[in-house]
Short mmCIF file of C-alpha atoms and ligand atoms in Angstrom, two decimals:
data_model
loop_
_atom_site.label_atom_id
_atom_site.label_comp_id
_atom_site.label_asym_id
_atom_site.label_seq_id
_atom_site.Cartn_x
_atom_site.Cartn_y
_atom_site.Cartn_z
CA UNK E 1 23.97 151.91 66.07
CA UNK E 2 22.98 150.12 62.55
CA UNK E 3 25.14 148.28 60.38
CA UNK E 4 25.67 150.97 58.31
CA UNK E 5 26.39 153.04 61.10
CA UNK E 6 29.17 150.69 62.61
CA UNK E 7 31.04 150.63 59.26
CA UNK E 8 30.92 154.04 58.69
CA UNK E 9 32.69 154.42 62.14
CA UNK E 10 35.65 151.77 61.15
CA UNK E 11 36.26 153.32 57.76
CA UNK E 12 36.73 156.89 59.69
CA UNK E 13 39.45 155.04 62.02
CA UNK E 14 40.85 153.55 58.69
CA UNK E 15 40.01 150.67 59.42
CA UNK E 16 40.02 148.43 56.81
CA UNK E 17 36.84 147.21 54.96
CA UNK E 18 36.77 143.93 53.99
CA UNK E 19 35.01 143.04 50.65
CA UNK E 20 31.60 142.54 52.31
CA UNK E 21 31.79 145.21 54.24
CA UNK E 22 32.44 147.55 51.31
CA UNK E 23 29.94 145.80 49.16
CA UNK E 24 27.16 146.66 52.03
CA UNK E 25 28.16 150.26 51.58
CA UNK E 26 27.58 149.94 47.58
CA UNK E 27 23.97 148.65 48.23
CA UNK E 28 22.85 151.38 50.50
CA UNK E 29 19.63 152.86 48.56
CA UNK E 30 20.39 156.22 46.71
CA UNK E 31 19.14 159.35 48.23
CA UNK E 32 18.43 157.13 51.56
CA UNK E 33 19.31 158.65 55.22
CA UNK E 34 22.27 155.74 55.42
CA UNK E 35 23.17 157.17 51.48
CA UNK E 36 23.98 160.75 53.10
CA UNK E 37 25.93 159.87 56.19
CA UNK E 38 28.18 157.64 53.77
CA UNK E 39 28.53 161.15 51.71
CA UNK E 40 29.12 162.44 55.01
CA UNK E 41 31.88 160.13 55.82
CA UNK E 42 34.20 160.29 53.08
CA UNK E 43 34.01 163.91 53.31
CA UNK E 44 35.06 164.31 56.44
CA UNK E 45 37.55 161.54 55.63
CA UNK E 46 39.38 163.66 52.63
CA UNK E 47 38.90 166.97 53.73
CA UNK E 48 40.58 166.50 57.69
CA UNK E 49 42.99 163.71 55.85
CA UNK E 50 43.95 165.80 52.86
CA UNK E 51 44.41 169.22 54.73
CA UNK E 52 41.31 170.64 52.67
CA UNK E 53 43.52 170.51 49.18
CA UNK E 54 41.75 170.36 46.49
CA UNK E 55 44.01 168.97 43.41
CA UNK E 56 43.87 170.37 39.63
CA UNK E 57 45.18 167.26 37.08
CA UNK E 58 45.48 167.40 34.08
CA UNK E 59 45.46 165.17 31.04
CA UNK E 60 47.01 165.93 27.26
CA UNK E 61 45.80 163.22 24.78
CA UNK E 62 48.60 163.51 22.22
CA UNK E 63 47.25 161.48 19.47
CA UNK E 64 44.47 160.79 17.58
CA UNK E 65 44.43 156.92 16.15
CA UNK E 66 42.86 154.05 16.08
CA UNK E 67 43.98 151.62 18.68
CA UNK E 68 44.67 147.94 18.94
CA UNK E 69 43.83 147.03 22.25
CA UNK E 70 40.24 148.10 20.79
CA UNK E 71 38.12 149.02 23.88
CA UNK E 72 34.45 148.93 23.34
CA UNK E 73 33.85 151.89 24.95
CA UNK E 74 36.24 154.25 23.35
CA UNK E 75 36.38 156.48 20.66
CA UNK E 76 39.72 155.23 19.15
CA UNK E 77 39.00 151.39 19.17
CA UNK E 78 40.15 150.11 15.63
CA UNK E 79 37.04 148.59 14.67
CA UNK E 80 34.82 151.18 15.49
CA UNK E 81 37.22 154.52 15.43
CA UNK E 82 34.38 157.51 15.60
CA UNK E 83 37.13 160.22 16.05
CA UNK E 84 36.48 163.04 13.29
CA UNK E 85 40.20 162.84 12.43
CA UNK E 86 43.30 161.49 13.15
CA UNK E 87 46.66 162.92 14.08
CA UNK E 88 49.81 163.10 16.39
CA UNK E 89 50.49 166.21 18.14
CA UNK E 90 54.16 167.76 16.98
CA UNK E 91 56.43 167.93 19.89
CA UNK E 92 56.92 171.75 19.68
CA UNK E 93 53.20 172.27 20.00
CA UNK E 94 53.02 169.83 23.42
CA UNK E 95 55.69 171.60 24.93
CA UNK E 96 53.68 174.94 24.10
CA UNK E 97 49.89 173.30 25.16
CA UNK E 98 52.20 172.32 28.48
CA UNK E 99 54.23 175.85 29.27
CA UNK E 100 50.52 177.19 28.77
CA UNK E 101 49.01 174.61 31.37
CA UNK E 102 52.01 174.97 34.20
CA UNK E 103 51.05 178.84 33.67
CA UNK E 104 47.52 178.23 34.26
CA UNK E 105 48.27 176.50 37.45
CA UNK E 106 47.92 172.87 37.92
CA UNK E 107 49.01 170.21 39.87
CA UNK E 108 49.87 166.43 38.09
CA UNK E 109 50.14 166.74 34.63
CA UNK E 110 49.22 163.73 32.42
CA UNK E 111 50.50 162.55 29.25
CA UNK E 112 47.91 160.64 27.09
CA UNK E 113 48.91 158.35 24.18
CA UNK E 114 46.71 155.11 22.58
CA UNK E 115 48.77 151.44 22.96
CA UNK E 116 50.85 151.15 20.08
CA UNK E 117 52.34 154.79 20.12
CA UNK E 118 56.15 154.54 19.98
CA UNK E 119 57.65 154.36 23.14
CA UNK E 120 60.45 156.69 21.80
CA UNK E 121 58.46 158.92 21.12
CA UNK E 122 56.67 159.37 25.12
CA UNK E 123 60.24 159.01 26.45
CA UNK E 124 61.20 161.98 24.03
CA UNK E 125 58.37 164.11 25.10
CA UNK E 126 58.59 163.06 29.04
CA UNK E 127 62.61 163.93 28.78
CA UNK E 128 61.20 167.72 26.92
CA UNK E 129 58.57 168.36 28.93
CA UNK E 130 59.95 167.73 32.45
CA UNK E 131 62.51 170.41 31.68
CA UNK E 132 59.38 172.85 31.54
CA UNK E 133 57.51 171.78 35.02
CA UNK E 134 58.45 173.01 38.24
CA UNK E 135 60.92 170.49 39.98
CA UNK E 136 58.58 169.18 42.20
CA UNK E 137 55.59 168.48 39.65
CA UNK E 138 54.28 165.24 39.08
CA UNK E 139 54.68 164.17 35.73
CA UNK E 140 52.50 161.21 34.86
CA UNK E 141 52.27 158.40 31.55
CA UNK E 142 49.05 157.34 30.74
CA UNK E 143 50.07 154.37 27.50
CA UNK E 144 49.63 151.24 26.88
CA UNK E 145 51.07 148.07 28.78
CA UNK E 146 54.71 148.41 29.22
CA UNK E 147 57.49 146.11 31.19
CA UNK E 148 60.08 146.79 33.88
CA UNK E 149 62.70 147.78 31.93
CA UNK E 150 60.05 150.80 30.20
CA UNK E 151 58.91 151.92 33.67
CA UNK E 152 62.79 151.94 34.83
CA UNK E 153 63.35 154.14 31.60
CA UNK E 154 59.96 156.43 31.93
CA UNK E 155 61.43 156.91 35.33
CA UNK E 156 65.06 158.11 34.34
CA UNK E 157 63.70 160.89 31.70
CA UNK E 158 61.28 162.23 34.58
CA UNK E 159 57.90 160.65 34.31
CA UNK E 160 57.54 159.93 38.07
CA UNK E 161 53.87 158.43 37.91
CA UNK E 162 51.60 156.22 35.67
CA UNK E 163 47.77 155.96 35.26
CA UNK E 164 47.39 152.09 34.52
CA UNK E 165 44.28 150.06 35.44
CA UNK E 166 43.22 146.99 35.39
CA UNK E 167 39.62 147.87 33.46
CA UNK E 168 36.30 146.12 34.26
CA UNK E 169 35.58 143.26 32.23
CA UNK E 170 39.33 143.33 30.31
CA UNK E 171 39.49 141.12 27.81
CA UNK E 172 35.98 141.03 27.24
CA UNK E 173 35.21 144.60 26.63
CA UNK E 174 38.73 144.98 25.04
CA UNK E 175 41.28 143.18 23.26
CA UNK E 176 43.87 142.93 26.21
CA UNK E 177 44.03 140.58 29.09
CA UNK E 178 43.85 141.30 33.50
CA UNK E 179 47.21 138.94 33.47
CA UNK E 180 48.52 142.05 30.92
CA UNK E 181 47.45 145.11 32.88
CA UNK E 182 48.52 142.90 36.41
CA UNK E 183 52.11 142.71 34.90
CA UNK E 184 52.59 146.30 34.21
CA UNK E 185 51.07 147.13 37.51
CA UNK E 186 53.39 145.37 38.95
CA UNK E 187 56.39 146.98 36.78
CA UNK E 188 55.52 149.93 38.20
CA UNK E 189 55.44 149.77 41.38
CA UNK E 190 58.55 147.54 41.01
CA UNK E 191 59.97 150.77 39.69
CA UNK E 192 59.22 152.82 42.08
CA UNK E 193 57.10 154.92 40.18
CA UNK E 194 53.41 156.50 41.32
CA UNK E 195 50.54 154.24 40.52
CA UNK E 196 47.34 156.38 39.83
CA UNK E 197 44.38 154.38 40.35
CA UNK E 198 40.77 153.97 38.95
CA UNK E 199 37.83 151.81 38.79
CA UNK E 200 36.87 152.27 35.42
CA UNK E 201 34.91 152.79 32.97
CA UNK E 202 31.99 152.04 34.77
CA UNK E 203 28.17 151.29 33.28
CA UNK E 204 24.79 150.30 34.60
CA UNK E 205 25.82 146.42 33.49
CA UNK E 206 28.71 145.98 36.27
CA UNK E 207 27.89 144.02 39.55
CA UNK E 208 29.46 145.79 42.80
CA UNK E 209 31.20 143.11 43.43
CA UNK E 210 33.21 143.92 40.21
CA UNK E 211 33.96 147.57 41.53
CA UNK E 212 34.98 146.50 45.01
CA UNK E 213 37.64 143.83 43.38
CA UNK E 214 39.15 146.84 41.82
CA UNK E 215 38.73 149.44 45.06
CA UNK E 216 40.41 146.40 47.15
CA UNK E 217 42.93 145.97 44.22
CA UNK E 218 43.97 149.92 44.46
CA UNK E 219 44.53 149.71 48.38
CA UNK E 220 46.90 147.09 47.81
CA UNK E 221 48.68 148.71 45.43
CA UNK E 222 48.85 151.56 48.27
CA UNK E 223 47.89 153.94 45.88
CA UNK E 224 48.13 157.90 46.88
CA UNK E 225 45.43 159.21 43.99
CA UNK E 226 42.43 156.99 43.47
CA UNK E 227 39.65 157.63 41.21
CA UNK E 228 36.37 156.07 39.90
CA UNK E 229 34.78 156.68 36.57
CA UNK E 230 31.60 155.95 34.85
CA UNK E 231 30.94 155.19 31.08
CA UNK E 232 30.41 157.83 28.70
CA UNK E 233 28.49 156.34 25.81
CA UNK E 234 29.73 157.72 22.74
CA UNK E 235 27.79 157.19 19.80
CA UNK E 236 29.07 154.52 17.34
CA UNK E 237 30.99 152.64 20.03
CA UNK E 238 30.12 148.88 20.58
CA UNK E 239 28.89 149.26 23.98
CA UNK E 240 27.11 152.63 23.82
CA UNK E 241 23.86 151.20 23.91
CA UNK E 242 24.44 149.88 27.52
CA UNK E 243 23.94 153.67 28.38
CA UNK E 244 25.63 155.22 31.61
CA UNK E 245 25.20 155.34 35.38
CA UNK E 246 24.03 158.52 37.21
CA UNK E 247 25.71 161.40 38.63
CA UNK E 248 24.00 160.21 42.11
CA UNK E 249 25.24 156.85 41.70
CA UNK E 250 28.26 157.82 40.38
CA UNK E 251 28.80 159.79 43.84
CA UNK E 252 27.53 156.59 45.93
CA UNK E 253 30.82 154.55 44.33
CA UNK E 254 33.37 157.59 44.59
CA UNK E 255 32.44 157.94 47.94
CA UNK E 256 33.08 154.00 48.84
CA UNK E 257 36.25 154.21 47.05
CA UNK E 258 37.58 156.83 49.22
CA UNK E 259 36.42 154.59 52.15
CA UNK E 260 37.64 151.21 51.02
CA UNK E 261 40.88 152.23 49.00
CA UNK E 262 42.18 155.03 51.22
CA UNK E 263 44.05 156.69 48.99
CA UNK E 264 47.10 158.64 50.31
CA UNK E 265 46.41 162.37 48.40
CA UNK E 266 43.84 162.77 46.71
CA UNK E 267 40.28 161.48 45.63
CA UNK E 268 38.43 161.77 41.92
CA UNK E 269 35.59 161.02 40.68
CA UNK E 270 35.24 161.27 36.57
CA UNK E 271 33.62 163.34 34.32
CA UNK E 272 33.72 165.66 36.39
CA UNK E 273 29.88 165.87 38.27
CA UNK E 274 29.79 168.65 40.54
CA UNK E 275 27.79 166.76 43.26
CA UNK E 276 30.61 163.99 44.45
CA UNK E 277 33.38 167.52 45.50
CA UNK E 278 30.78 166.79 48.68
CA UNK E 279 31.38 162.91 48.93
CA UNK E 280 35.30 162.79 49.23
CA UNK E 281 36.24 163.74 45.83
CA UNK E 282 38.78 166.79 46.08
CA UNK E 283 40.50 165.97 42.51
CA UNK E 284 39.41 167.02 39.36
CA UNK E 285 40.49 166.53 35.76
CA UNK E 286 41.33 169.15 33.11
CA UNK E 287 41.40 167.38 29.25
CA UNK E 288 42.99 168.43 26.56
CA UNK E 289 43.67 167.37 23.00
CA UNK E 290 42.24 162.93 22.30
CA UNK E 291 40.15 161.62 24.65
CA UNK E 292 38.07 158.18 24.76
CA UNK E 293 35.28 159.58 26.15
CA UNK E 294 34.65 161.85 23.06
CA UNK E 295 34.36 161.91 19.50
CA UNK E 296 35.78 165.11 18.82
CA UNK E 297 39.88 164.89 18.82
CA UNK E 298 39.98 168.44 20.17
CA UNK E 299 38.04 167.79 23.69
CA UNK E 300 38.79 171.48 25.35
CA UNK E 301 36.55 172.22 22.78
CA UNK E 302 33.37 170.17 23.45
CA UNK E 303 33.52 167.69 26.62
CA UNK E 304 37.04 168.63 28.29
CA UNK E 305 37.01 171.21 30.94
CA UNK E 306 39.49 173.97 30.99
CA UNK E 307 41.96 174.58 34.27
CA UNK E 308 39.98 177.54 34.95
CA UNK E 309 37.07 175.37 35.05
CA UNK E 310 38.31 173.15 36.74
CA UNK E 311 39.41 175.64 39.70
CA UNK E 312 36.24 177.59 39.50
CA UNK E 313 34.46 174.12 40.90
CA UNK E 314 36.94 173.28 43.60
CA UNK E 315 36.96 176.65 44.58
CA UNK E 316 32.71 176.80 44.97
CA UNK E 317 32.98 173.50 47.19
CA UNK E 318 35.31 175.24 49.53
CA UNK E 319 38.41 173.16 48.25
CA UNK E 320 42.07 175.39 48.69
CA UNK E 321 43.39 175.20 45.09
S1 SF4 A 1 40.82 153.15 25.91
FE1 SF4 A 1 43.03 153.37 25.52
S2 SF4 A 1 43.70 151.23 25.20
FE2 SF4 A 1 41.48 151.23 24.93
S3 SF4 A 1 41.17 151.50 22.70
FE3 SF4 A 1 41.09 153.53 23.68
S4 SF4 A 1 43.17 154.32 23.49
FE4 SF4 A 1 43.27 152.10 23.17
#
């Protein structure tokens, strides 16, 4: 048996990969023999460990506005806002975008602000909108840095999950610090509430070593829904020059994430790229409303796909949605 062979066989006993070990799977060659048993491997790992479920999230940016923590790679960084307009969604019109999504059929729903929205105002919207979700739907906060005594507080109006990351190269690439996004991570799971995972956003400029510091980082948060992402470059953003990784590559990390973090439920791999739904990646986004990855504030209408979408592709890799 090779190398690659060997650690292929520990990851399917759950073993767990130490950082070498993972980083060897990140350097197998793209489109090599060892590239497609890997693909092979963390899609037998998801679809025997996950029952074959395929997962429909979705994600409602509620404001358009330029942001402090100023990310180089988003849309609503204050120094270099691109967004063709700015705005804050009116609460009667989220609760209506959200009784229209639970009809549609999805699974997590996601509530999307920038950093220095009010926290008022997410705990108002959190206490509305988890009167309108079945009881057993997870309702998820994707803000800005927060401590204990906020994730205690998200908690008690019915938020029972957050997206927070640690991002590559924080506090270079934005105006925030690891020490920052470490302390809310911590608040969270201090609180008992459902850490969603990513490594993120992801260009051609980050080392592997980078990624697997973050993939490591995720398994010891014990995370149930892990994701990777790659960099959209939008136009007029400070790093969009830097360009973006491909859809094959993209699928080479997705699948070592599923290997090395072993994630509990579920498996994404974003924007969406139809390829990794064969590489352990049985979780897929619907977007609605802002989004950093896009320039227009009304993404369902240019790079956000619908739930419908969104099922349609689970559905075509054999995923039961
Ligand atoms: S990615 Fe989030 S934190 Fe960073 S500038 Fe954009 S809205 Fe703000």
């Amino acid at each position: 048996m090779s190398e690659i062979d060997l650690l292929l066989a520990k990851a399917l006993r759950k073993d767990l990969l130490d950082e070498n070990e993972a980083l060897k799977l990140l350097q197998i060659k793209n489109c090599s023999e060892d590239y497609y048993k890997l693909i092979s491997a963390a899609n037998e790992l998801t679809r025997q460990e996950f029952n074959n479920k395929g997962y429909i999230f979705t994600q409602l940016g509620i404001n358009a506005e330029p942001c402090s923590v100023n990310c180089k790679f988003c849309s609503m960084g204050k120094d270099h806002y691109v967004m063709e307009s700015k705005w804050r969604k009116d609460l009667t019109i989220i609760l209506k975008d959200i009784e229209a999504l639970v009809k549609a059929g999805i699974d997590d729903l996601f509530i999307m602000t920038t950093a220095d929205f009010p926290i008022e105002q997410v705990l108002l919207i959190g206490k509305h909108a988890k009167k309108l979700l079945p009881p057993a739907m997870p309702l998820v906060v994707n803000i800005g840095d927060f401590d204990y005594k906020t994730a205690l507080q998200l908690k008690k109006v019915g938020f029972t999950g957050a997206y927070h990351i640690n991002r590559l190269r924080e506090g270079i690439d934005t105006d925030t610090t690891s020490e920052m996004r470490i302390k809310t991570l911590d608040a969270i799971k201090k609180a008992g509430l459902d850490l969603y995972y990513c490594v993120e956003p992801i260009g051609p400029e980050h080392s592997y070593e980078e990624l697997v510091t973050e993939m490591i980082r995720a398994r010891n948060y014990q995370v149930q829904v892990m994701a990777v992402m790659r960099r959209i470059p939008v136009k007029g953003v400070p790093l969009y020059h830097k360009g973006q990784i491909t859809a094959v590559e993209l699928t080479k990390i997705a699948a070592v994430a599923r290997l090395v973090s072993q994630p509990t439920r579920a498996m994404n791999a974003h924007e969406t790229v139809e390829m990794s739904l064969i590489a352990g990646v049985n979780q897929l986004y619907a977007e609605l409303g802002a989004n950093p990855r896009d320039d227009y504030s009304k993404t369902e209408n240019n790079r956000g796909f619908s739930v419908a979408k969104v099922r349609k592709l689970l559905q075509d890799a054999q995923y039961e949605v």
